[in-house]
Amino acid sequence: MDDTAVGAIRTALSERFGEDLAVDPALPGLDELARIAGHCSHRRYLPRPVAPELLRLLCAAALSAPSKSDLQQCDIVIVSDAAIRKAIAATIADMSWIEAAPAFLVFVANGERLPLLARLRGKPFLNDHLDAFFNAAVDAGIVLGNFVRAAEAVGLGCCPISAIRDHPGVVDDLLRLPRRAVPVAGLCLGWPAGPGEISPRLSLGTTVIENAYSERDLAAEIDAYDRRRAQLRPYRRQRNLARWGQAPSYGWSEDKARQYAEPTRGDFGNFVRGKGFCLD
Amino acid sequence: MDDTAVGAIRTALSERFGEDLAVDPALPGLDELARIAGHCSHRRYLPRPVAPELLRLLCAAALSAPSKSDLQQCDIVIVSDAAIRKAIAATIADMSWIEAAPAFLVFVANGERLPLLARLRGKPFLNDHLDAFFNAAVDAGIVLGNFVRAAEAVGLGCCPISAIRDHPGVVDDLLRLPRRAVPVAGLCLGWPAGPGEISPRLSLGTTVIENAYSERDLAAEIDAYDRRRAQLRPYRRQRNLARWGQAPSYGWSEDKARQYAEPTRGDFGNFVRGKGFCLD
């Protein structure tokens, strides 16, 4: 079993990072490590429901994640009402899997409870600034990541949807989010209809730093990644041909540069401030 | 094996949330789910090093997490230089485990690459606002959570350290963080010296929402949690006795209200803006 897991880990990480990593076959938990290393997003699902009891179990597992100062600032909204899900999906173009997925969740950064604790216990709340918002958002990210692990452990597939923040006011209204609570990401969930594809990543030389950042040629690193990725997983279509035309070589850098050449979520800051967070 | 795992999951989640959850024994991956549900922080470690190859393997596994729009905005700094770690620890009171842990990492939200892609590919970067910062921070949270899962899979224990943001400028200087890169959390890592303690959490009735938030009596929910937690895991000492005195009943709400009655990280927003992020 472990020999298989060692091979699965090395294959997945080699495909992902272009590096052959050492794996000690004597380590426990290699099956689990293989699932973590082999993570794939899934956007197509079998027509098989996710039982409500399983959904609740996965939420509990996810909410067992570490939480900044034990503040517990992530909530999970299970969107079982088809009309609500449809209304959320209507704000997002080109993501048919949001409506098609057997289950859909929203992870919420909830900073509502912290100032309430101060009021309940007769204390001043002296930390209404960026850190409070930051902690709640990062906590939600940790819980989201943990949920994906729990879901993949039992064989489910996921696709996080940050685009629910494209029109956060709509989601806010639909889910009746409290003051100081903002959506962080949605999550499509279901039993995968097929195998996933490993998404190649920047090399570990770019993203894992020993002690301190040093001078480096990021342009060359990104170029090498573009080329490694193009061999394994070339983009199937070029983004916004009307504006940018057909690029002779289209890699990650071109795709992301095109994506962020369109203004998006410029009102997110106003939304967050409008919900009662101070970002000073 | 699965029967044991079912019992372990139900016991851990009952202790955590005060609720007896249904677990289908036919599900695959229950051992892994049991580890997720049984997560504990560890602050005391055996005097046994974490091999550099294992650390790199865990970083690779962690960086296999989902990433917002494939932007890959989390870096991991492995702090192997004892002087750097000591200087970080010196900014944080009462956390001896930062220096004592066999390994110490820093998870960084790195927004440096995104505008660089625009420059490299001759495109405008039209999204320099809160969302860019938010995405990088949440990505770092997801990778941090994934790292904890990978570490616990092989038997390691972790303790995240958000207090590295108490004096972010010091960490920034020591790690020579690039422009638009900020520390999100540190992480102590090692082979646990003993069993951990499950941290009881707010009930799922408070943090798992069906479709939309409704009117609720949060004060009563928090009070019930204070009482449930006091039975299982009473606080060993009261925070800031000099200012607040001895409370006859000291629970989570009192502890957190006292913690946030002291100003902390009021300069985090200025630090983030100073690093080049726009928070509008």
Coordinates of C-alpha atoms in Angstrom, one line a residue:
Chain A
M1 CA 0.0 0.0 0.0
D2 CA 2.7 2.4 1.0
D3 CA 4.8 1.7 -2.0
T4 CA 1.8 2.6 -4.2
A5 CA 1.3 5.8 -2.1
V6 CA 4.9 6.8 -2.5
G7 CA 4.6 6.4 -6.2
A8 CA 1.4 8.4 -6.3
I9 CA 2.9 11.2 -4.3
R10 CA 6.0 11.5 -6.4
T11 CA 4.1 11.3 -9.6
A12 CA 1.5 13.9 -8.6
L13 CA 4.2 16.3 -7.3
S14 CA 6.4 15.8 -10.2
E15 CA 3.6 16.7 -12.5
R16 CA 2.6 19.6 -10.3
F17 CA 6.0 21.2 -9.6
G18 CA 8.3 19.7 -12.1
E19 CA 10.5 18.2 -9.3
D20 CA 11.2 14.7 -8.1
L21 CA 10.7 14.9 -4.4
A22 CA 12.0 12.4 -1.9
V23 CA 9.4 10.4 0.1
D24 CA 10.4 8.3 3.0
P25 CA 8.3 5.1 2.6
A26 CA 8.5 4.5 6.4
L27 CA 6.2 7.6 7.1
P28 CA 2.7 6.9 8.3
G29 CA -0.2 8.6 6.6
L30 CA 1.2 8.3 3.0
D31 CA -2.2 7.5 1.6
E32 CA -3.6 10.7 3.0
L33 CA -0.5 12.6 1.8
A34 CA -1.1 11.1 -1.7
R35 CA -4.7 12.5 -1.7
I36 CA -3.4 16.0 -0.6
A37 CA -0.7 15.9 -3.3
G38 CA -3.1 14.7 -5.9
H39 CA -5.8 17.4 -5.3
C40 CA -7.8 18.3 -8.4
S41 CA -10.8 20.5 -8.8
H42 CA -13.9 18.8 -10.1
R43 CA -16.6 20.6 -12.0
R44 CA -18.6 17.7 -13.4
Y45 CA -20.5 15.4 -11.0
L46 CA -22.5 12.1 -11.1
P47 CA -26.2 12.5 -10.7
R48 CA -26.0 11.3 -7.1
P49 CA -27.0 13.5 -4.2
V50 CA -24.8 14.4 -1.2
A51 CA -26.8 13.3 1.9
P52 CA -27.6 16.1 4.3
E53 CA -26.0 14.1 7.2
L54 CA -22.8 13.8 5.2
L55 CA -22.8 17.5 4.5
R56 CA -23.2 18.3 8.2
L57 CA -20.5 15.8 9.1
L58 CA -18.1 17.5 6.6
C59 CA -19.0 20.9 7.9
A60 CA -18.1 19.7 11.4
A61 CA -14.8 18.2 10.3
A62 CA -14.0 21.5 8.4
L63 CA -14.8 23.6 11.4
S64 CA -12.4 21.5 13.5
A65 CA -9.6 23.5 11.7
P66 CA -7.2 25.8 13.7
S67 CA -8.8 29.2 14.3
K68 CA -7.0 32.5 15.0
S69 CA -7.0 33.0 18.8
D70 CA -9.9 30.6 19.0
L71 CA -12.2 33.3 17.6
Q72 CA -14.1 30.9 15.3
Q73 CA -14.9 33.5 12.7
C74 CA -15.9 31.2 9.9
D75 CA -19.5 30.2 9.2
I76 CA -20.7 27.8 6.5
V77 CA -23.9 28.4 4.7
I78 CA -25.5 25.2 3.1
V79 CA -27.5 26.5 0.1
S80 CA -30.1 23.8 -0.3
D81 CA -32.8 26.2 -1.6
A82 CA -32.7 26.0 -5.4
A83 CA -34.0 29.5 -5.9
I84 CA -31.3 31.0 -3.8
R85 CA -28.6 29.0 -5.6
K86 CA -30.1 30.0 -9.0
A87 CA -30.1 33.6 -8.0
I88 CA -26.4 33.4 -7.0
A89 CA -25.5 31.5 -10.2
A90 CA -27.3 34.2 -12.2
T91 CA -24.7 36.8 -11.2
I92 CA -21.8 34.6 -12.5
A93 CA -21.2 34.0 -16.2
D94 CA -19.9 30.7 -17.7
M95 CA -20.0 28.5 -14.6
S96 CA -22.8 26.1 -15.3
W97 CA -21.4 23.8 -12.6
I98 CA -22.7 26.1 -9.9
E99 CA -26.3 25.1 -10.7
A100 CA -25.5 21.6 -11.7
A101 CA -23.5 20.5 -8.6
P102 CA -25.3 18.2 -6.2
A103 CA -24.5 20.6 -3.3
F104 CA -23.4 24.2 -3.0
L105 CA -22.0 26.0 0.1
V106 CA -20.8 29.5 0.9
F107 CA -18.0 30.1 3.3
V108 CA -18.5 33.3 5.3
A109 CA -16.0 35.4 7.2
N110 CA -18.1 36.4 10.3
G111 CA -16.7 39.2 12.4
E112 CA -20.1 39.8 14.0
R113 CA -19.5 37.8 17.2
L114 CA -16.3 39.5 18.4
P115 CA -17.7 43.0 19.1
L116 CA -20.8 41.3 20.5
L117 CA -18.6 39.5 23.1
A118 CA -17.3 42.8 24.2
R119 CA -20.8 44.2 24.7
L120 CA -22.0 41.0 26.5
R121 CA -19.1 41.1 28.9
G122 CA -19.0 44.9 29.4
K123 CA -15.6 45.4 27.8
P124 CA -14.5 48.0 25.2
F125 CA -13.8 46.6 21.8
L126 CA -10.5 48.3 20.9
N127 CA -9.5 46.5 17.7
D128 CA -11.9 47.6 15.0
H129 CA -9.3 47.8 12.2
L130 CA -7.9 45.8 9.3
D131 CA -6.6 43.0 11.5
A132 CA -10.1 42.1 12.6
F133 CA -11.3 41.7 9.0
F134 CA -8.1 39.9 8.0
N135 CA -8.4 37.3 10.7
A136 CA -12.0 36.5 9.8
A137 CA -11.1 36.2 6.1
V138 CA -8.1 34.0 6.7
D139 CA -10.0 31.8 9.1
A140 CA -12.6 31.3 6.4
G141 CA -9.8 30.3 4.0
I142 CA -8.5 27.8 6.5
V143 CA -11.9 26.2 7.0
L144 CA -12.5 26.1 3.2
G145 CA -9.2 24.3 2.7
N146 CA -10.1 21.9 5.5
F147 CA -13.5 21.3 4.0
V148 CA -11.9 20.3 0.7
R149 CA -9.7 17.8 2.5
A150 CA -12.6 16.3 4.3
A151 CA -14.7 16.1 1.2
E152 CA -11.9 14.5 -0.9
A153 CA -11.2 12.0 2.0
V154 CA -14.7 10.4 1.4
G155 CA -14.4 10.6 -2.4
L156 CA -16.2 13.8 -3.2
G157 CA -14.9 16.5 -5.5
C158 CA -15.0 20.2 -5.1
C159 CA -14.7 23.5 -7.0
P160 CA -14.3 26.7 -4.9
I161 CA -16.1 29.7 -6.4
S162 CA -14.5 33.1 -5.6
A163 CA -16.8 34.7 -8.2
I164 CA -19.6 34.9 -5.6
R165 CA -17.7 38.1 -4.7
D166 CA -18.3 39.6 -8.1
H167 CA -21.6 40.9 -6.9
P168 CA -21.3 40.5 -3.1
G169 CA -24.4 42.6 -2.4
V170 CA -26.6 40.1 -4.1
V171 CA -25.2 37.2 -2.1
D172 CA -25.4 39.4 1.0
D173 CA -29.1 40.0 0.4
L174 CA -29.9 36.4 -0.5
L175 CA -28.2 34.8 2.5
R176 CA -29.2 37.7 4.8
L177 CA -25.7 38.0 6.1
P178 CA -25.4 39.8 9.4
R179 CA -23.5 43.0 9.8
R180 CA -19.7 42.4 9.7
A181 CA -20.1 39.1 7.8
V182 CA -18.9 38.8 4.2
P183 CA -18.9 35.9 1.7
V184 CA -15.4 34.6 1.0
A185 CA -16.1 31.8 -1.5
G186 CA -18.7 29.4 -2.7
L187 CA -18.0 25.7 -3.1
C188 CA -19.5 23.2 -5.6
L189 CA -19.6 19.7 -4.3
G190 CA -20.4 16.3 -5.7
W191 CA -19.3 12.8 -6.6
P192 CA -16.8 13.3 -9.5
A193 CA -18.0 12.2 -12.9
G194 CA -14.4 11.4 -13.9
P195 CA -10.8 11.7 -13.0
G196 CA -9.5 15.2 -12.4
E197 CA -6.5 16.9 -13.9
I198 CA -3.6 18.0 -11.7
S199 CA -2.9 21.7 -12.2
P200 CA 0.8 22.4 -12.7
R201 CA 2.1 25.0 -10.3
L202 CA 5.0 27.5 -10.1
S203 CA 8.2 25.6 -9.1
L204 CA 9.0 25.2 -5.5
G205 CA 12.1 27.3 -6.2
T206 CA 9.7 30.3 -6.6
T207 CA 7.2 29.7 -3.8
V208 CA 9.3 27.9 -1.0
I209 CA 11.9 30.3 0.4
E210 CA 14.7 29.4 2.7
N211 CA 14.9 32.0 5.5
A212 CA 14.7 35.2 3.4
Y213 CA 13.9 36.3 -0.1
S214 CA 16.9 37.1 -2.2
E215 CA 17.4 38.7 -5.6
R216 CA 16.0 36.5 -8.2
D217 CA 14.9 36.6 -11.8
L218 CA 11.2 36.2 -11.5
A219 CA 10.6 36.8 -15.2
A220 CA 12.8 33.9 -16.0
E221 CA 11.0 31.7 -13.4
I222 CA 7.6 32.6 -14.7
D223 CA 8.8 32.0 -18.3
A224 CA 10.0 28.5 -17.3
Y225 CA 6.7 27.8 -15.6
D226 CA 4.8 28.9 -18.7
R227 CA 6.8 26.5 -20.8
R228 CA 6.6 23.5 -18.4
R229 CA 2.8 24.1 -18.1
A230 CA 2.3 24.4 -21.8
Q231 CA 3.7 20.9 -22.3
L232 CA 1.6 19.3 -19.7
R233 CA -1.7 21.2 -19.7
P234 CA -1.9 23.8 -22.5
Y235 CA -4.8 26.3 -22.3
R236 CA -7.7 25.1 -24.4
R237 CA -8.8 28.7 -25.4
Q238 CA -7.4 32.2 -25.2
R239 CA -9.1 34.7 -23.1
N240 CA -10.7 37.8 -24.7
L241 CA -9.6 37.3 -28.3
A242 CA -11.6 40.3 -29.3
R243 CA -9.4 42.6 -27.2
W244 CA -6.0 40.9 -27.4
G245 CA -6.0 38.7 -30.5
Q246 CA -4.5 35.3 -30.9
A247 CA -1.2 35.0 -29.0
P248 CA 1.4 32.8 -30.7
S249 CA 2.4 31.5 -27.3
Y250 CA -0.3 31.5 -24.6
G251 CA 0.7 30.5 -21.1
W252 CA -0.2 31.2 -17.5
S253 CA 1.3 34.6 -17.5
E254 CA -0.6 35.7 -20.6
D255 CA -3.9 34.2 -19.3
K256 CA -3.6 35.9 -15.9
A257 CA -2.4 39.2 -17.4
R258 CA -5.5 39.2 -19.7
Q259 CA -7.8 38.2 -16.8
Y260 CA -6.6 41.1 -14.6
A261 CA -6.6 43.6 -17.5
E262 CA -10.4 43.7 -17.0
P263 CA -11.6 45.6 -14.0
T264 CA -13.4 43.3 -11.6
R265 CA -14.6 43.6 -8.0
G266 CA -13.7 47.3 -7.8
D267 CA -16.6 47.7 -5.3
F268 CA -15.5 44.9 -3.0
G269 CA -13.8 47.4 -0.6
N270 CA -16.9 49.5 -0.4
F271 CA -19.1 46.4 0.2
V272 CA -16.8 45.3 3.0
R273 CA -16.8 48.8 4.6
G274 CA -20.6 49.0 4.1
K275 CA -20.9 45.7 6.1
G276 CA -19.3 47.5 9.0
F277 CA -15.7 46.5 8.8
C278 CA -13.1 49.2 9.3
L279 CA -10.1 48.6 7.0
D280 CA -7.8 51.3 8.5
Chain B
M1 CA -10.6 -0.3 11.2
D2 CA -13.7 1.7 10.0
D3 CA -15.6 0.9 13.1
T4 CA -12.8 2.4 15.1
A5 CA -12.7 5.4 12.8
V6 CA -16.5 5.9 13.1
G7 CA -16.2 5.9 16.9
A8 CA -13.2 8.3 16.8
I9 CA -15.0 10.8 14.5
R10 CA -18.2 10.7 16.7
T11 CA -16.3 11.1 19.9
A12 CA -14.1 14.0 18.6
L13 CA -17.0 15.9 17.1
S14 CA -19.2 15.3 20.2
E15 CA -16.5 16.8 22.4
R16 CA -15.9 19.6 19.9
F17 CA -19.5 20.6 19.1
G18 CA -21.6 19.0 21.8
E19 CA -23.5 17.1 19.1
D20 CA -23.7 13.4 18.2
L21 CA -23.3 13.3 14.4
A22 CA -24.3 10.5 12.1
V23 CA -21.4 8.8 10.3
D24 CA -22.0 6.3 7.5
P25 CA -19.6 3.4 8.2
A26 CA -19.6 2.5 4.4
L27 CA -17.8 5.8 3.5
P28 CA -14.3 5.5 2.3
G29 CA -11.6 7.7 3.9
L30 CA -12.9 7.5 7.5
D31 CA -9.5 7.3 9.0
E32 CA -8.5 10.5 7.3
L33 CA -11.8 12.1 8.4
A34 CA -11.1 11.0 12.0
R35 CA -7.7 12.8 11.8
I36 CA -9.4 16.0 10.5
A37 CA -12.2 15.8 13.2
G38 CA -9.6 15.1 15.9
H39 CA -7.3 18.0 15.0
C40 CA -5.4 19.5 18.0
S41 CA -2.8 22.2 18.2
H42 CA 0.5 21.0 19.6
R43 CA 3.0 23.3 21.4
R44 CA 5.3 20.7 23.0
Y45 CA 7.5 18.5 20.8
L46 CA 9.9 15.6 21.1
P47 CA 13.6 16.5 20.6
R48 CA 13.5 14.9 17.2
P49 CA 14.2 17.0 14.1
V50 CA 11.9 17.3 11.1
A51 CA 14.1 16.3 8.1
P52 CA 14.5 19.0 5.5
E53 CA 13.3 16.6 2.8
L54 CA 10.1 16.0 4.7
L55 CA 9.6 19.7 5.2
R56 CA 9.9 20.3 1.5
L57 CA 7.5 17.4 0.8
L58 CA 4.9 18.9 3.1
C59 CA 5.3 22.3 1.5
A60 CA 4.7 20.8 -1.9
A61 CA 1.6 18.9 -0.6
A62 CA 0.3 22.1 1.0
L63 CA 0.9 24.2 -2.2
S64 CA -1.3 21.6 -4.0
A65 CA -4.3 23.3 -2.4
P66 CA -6.9 25.1 -4.6
S67 CA -5.8 28.6 -5.5
K68 CA -8.0 31.5 -6.4
S69 CA -8.1 31.8 -10.2
D70 CA -4.9 29.7 -10.2
L71 CA -3.0 32.9 -9.1
Q72 CA -0.8 30.9 -6.7
Q73 CA -0.3 33.8 -4.3
C74 CA 1.0 31.9 -1.2
D75 CA 4.7 31.4 -0.5
I76 CA 6.1 29.4 2.4
V77 CA 9.3 30.6 4.2
I78 CA 11.2 27.8 6.0
V79 CA 13.0 29.6 8.8
S80 CA 16.0 27.3 9.4
D81 CA 18.3 30.2 10.5
A82 CA 18.2 30.2 14.3
A83 CA 19.0 33.9 14.5
I84 CA 16.1 34.8 12.3
R85 CA 13.7 32.7 14.3
K86 CA 15.0 34.1 17.6
A87 CA 14.5 37.6 16.3
I88 CA 10.9 36.8 15.3
A89 CA 10.3 35.1 18.7
A90 CA 11.7 38.1 20.5
T91 CA 8.7 40.2 19.2
I92 CA 6.2 37.8 20.8
A93 CA 5.7 37.4 24.5
D94 CA 4.8 34.1 26.3
M95 CA 5.2 31.7 23.3
S96 CA 8.3 29.7 24.2
W97 CA 7.3 27.1 21.7
I98 CA 8.3 29.4 18.8
E99 CA 11.9 28.9 19.7
A100 CA 11.6 25.4 21.0
A101 CA 9.8 23.8 18.0
P102 CA 11.9 21.6 15.8
A103 CA 10.8 23.6 12.7
F104 CA 9.3 27.0 12.1
L105 CA 7.6 28.3 8.9
V106 CA 6.0 31.6 7.8
F107 CA 3.1 31.6 5.4
V108 CA 3.2 34.7 3.1
A109 CA 0.5 36.3 1.1
N110 CA 2.4 37.3 -2.0
G111 CA 0.7 39.8 -4.4
E112 CA 4.0 40.6 -6.1
R113 CA 3.7 38.4 -9.1
L114 CA 0.2 39.5 -10.3
P115 CA 1.2 43.0 -11.4
L116 CA 4.5 41.7 -12.7
L117 CA 2.6 39.4 -15.1
A118 CA 0.8 42.4 -16.5
R119 CA 4.2 44.2 -17.0
L120 CA 5.8 41.1 -18.6
R121 CA 2.9 40.6 -21.0
G122 CA 2.3 44.3 -21.8
K123 CA -1.1 44.5 -20.2
P124 CA -2.6 47.1 -17.9
F125 CA -3.2 45.9 -14.3
L126 CA -6.7 47.2 -13.5
N127 CA -7.4 45.5 -10.2
D128 CA -5.2 47.1 -7.6
H129 CA -7.8 47.2 -4.8
L130 CA -9.0 45.3 -1.8
D131 CA -9.9 42.2 -3.7
A132 CA -6.2 41.6 -4.7
F133 CA -5.1 41.7 -1.1
F134 CA -8.0 39.6 0.0
N135 CA -7.3 36.9 -2.5
A136 CA -3.7 36.6 -1.6
A137 CA -4.5 36.5 2.2
V138 CA -7.2 33.9 1.8
D139 CA -5.0 31.8 -0.5
A140 CA -2.3 31.8 2.3
G141 CA -5.0 30.7 4.7
I142 CA -6.0 27.8 2.5
V143 CA -2.4 26.7 2.1
L144 CA -1.7 27.0 5.8
G145 CA -4.8 24.8 6.5
N146 CA -3.6 22.3 3.9
F147 CA -0.1 22.2 5.4
V148 CA -1.6 21.3 8.8
R149 CA -3.4 18.4 7.2
A150 CA -0.3 17.2 5.5
A151 CA 1.7 17.5 8.7
E152 CA -0.8 15.7 10.8
A153 CA -1.2 12.9 8.2
V154 CA 2.5 11.9 8.8
G155 CA 2.1 12.3 12.6
L156 CA 3.5 15.8 13.1
G157 CA 1.9 18.4 15.3
C158 CA 1.4 22.1 14.5
C159 CA 0.7 25.4 16.2
P160 CA -0.1 28.4 13.9
I161 CA 1.2 31.8 15.1
S162 CA -0.7 34.8 14.0
A163 CA 1.2 36.9 16.5
I164 CA 4.0 37.3 13.9
R165 CA 1.7 40.1 12.7
D166 CA 2.1 41.9 16.1
H167 CA 5.2 43.6 14.7
P168 CA 5.0 42.9 11.0
G169 CA 7.7 45.3 10.1
V170 CA 10.3 43.2 12.0
V171 CA 9.3 40.0 10.2
D172 CA 9.2 41.9 6.9
D173 CA 12.8 43.1 7.4
L174 CA 14.1 39.7 8.6
L175 CA 12.6 37.7 5.8
R176 CA 13.3 40.5 3.3
L177 CA 9.7 40.2 2.0
P178 CA 9.2 41.7 -1.5
R179 CA 6.8 44.6 -2.1
R180 CA 3.2 43.5 -1.9
A181 CA 4.1 40.4 0.2
V182 CA 2.9 40.3 3.9
P183 CA 3.2 37.6 6.5
V184 CA -0.1 35.8 7.3
A185 CA 0.9 33.4 10.1
G186 CA 3.9 31.5 11.4
L187 CA 3.7 27.8 12.1
C188 CA 5.5 25.7 14.8
L189 CA 6.0 22.1 13.8
G190 CA 7.4 19.0 15.4
W191 CA 6.7 15.5 16.6
P192 CA 4.2 15.9 19.5
A193 CA 5.4 15.2 23.0
G194 CA 2.0 14.0 24.1
P195 CA -1.6 13.7 23.1
G196 CA -3.4 17.0 22.2
E197 CA -6.6 18.4 23.6
I198 CA -9.6 18.9 21.4
S199 CA -10.7 22.5 21.5
P200 CA -14.5 22.7 22.0
R201 CA -16.2 25.0 19.5
L202 CA -19.4 27.0 19.1
S203 CA -22.3 24.6 18.3
L204 CA -23.0 23.9 14.7
G205 CA -26.4 25.6 15.2
T206 CA -24.4 28.8 15.4
T207 CA -21.8 28.3 12.6
V208 CA -23.6 26.1 10.1
I209 CA -26.5 28.0 8.4
E210 CA -29.2 26.6 6.2
N211 CA -29.7 28.9 3.3
A212 CA -30.0 32.2 5.1
Y213 CA -29.3 33.7 8.5
S214 CA -32.4 34.3 10.6
E215 CA -33.2 36.1 13.8
R216 CA -31.4 34.3 16.6
D217 CA -30.4 34.8 20.2
L218 CA -26.7 34.9 19.8
A219 CA -26.2 35.9 23.4
A220 CA -27.9 32.7 24.6
E221 CA -25.9 30.6 22.1
I222 CA -22.7 32.0 23.3
D223 CA -23.7 31.5 26.9
A224 CA -24.5 27.9 26.3
Y225 CA -21.1 27.5 24.6
D226 CA -19.4 29.1 27.6
R227 CA -21.1 26.6 29.9
R228 CA -20.4 23.6 27.7
R229 CA -16.8 24.5 27.3
A230 CA -16.3 25.2 31.0
Q231 CA -17.3 21.7 31.8
L232 CA -14.9 20.1 29.2
R233 CA -12.0 22.5 29.1
P234 CA -12.1 25.3 31.7
Y235 CA -9.6 28.1 31.3
R236 CA -6.5 27.5 33.5
R237 CA -5.9 31.2 34.2
Q238 CA -7.8 34.4 33.7
R239 CA -6.5 37.1 31.4
N240 CA -5.3 40.4 32.7
L241 CA -6.3 40.1 36.3
A242 CA -4.8 43.4 37.1
R243 CA -7.2 45.2 34.9
W244 CA -10.4 43.1 35.2
G245 CA -10.0 41.2 38.5
Q246 CA -11.1 37.6 39.2
A247 CA -14.4 36.8 37.3
P248 CA -16.6 34.3 39.2
S249 CA -17.5 32.6 35.9
Y250 CA -14.7 32.8 33.2
G251 CA -15.6 31.4 29.8
W252 CA -14.8 31.9 26.2
S253 CA -16.7 35.1 25.9
E254 CA -15.0 36.7 28.9
D255 CA -11.6 35.5 27.7
K256 CA -12.0 36.9 24.2
A257 CA -13.7 40.1 25.4
R258 CA -10.6 40.7 27.7
Q259 CA -8.2 39.8 24.9
Y260 CA -9.7 42.4 22.5
A261 CA -10.1 45.1 25.1
E262 CA -6.3 45.6 24.6
P263 CA -5.3 47.5 21.5
T264 CA -3.3 45.2 19.2
R265 CA -2.1 45.4 15.6
G266 CA -3.5 48.9 15.1
D267 CA -0.7 49.5 12.6
F268 CA -1.3 46.4 10.5
G269 CA -3.3 48.4 7.9
N270 CA -0.6 51.0 7.6
F271 CA 1.9 48.1 7.2
V272 CA -0.1 46.5 4.5
R273 CA -0.6 49.8 2.6
G274 CA 3.1 50.5 3.1
K275 CA 3.9 47.2 1.4
G276 CA 2.1 48.5 -1.7
F277 CA -1.3 47.1 -1.4
C278 CA -4.3 49.3 -2.1
L279 CA -7.2 48.6 0.3
D280 CA -9.8 50.7 -1.4

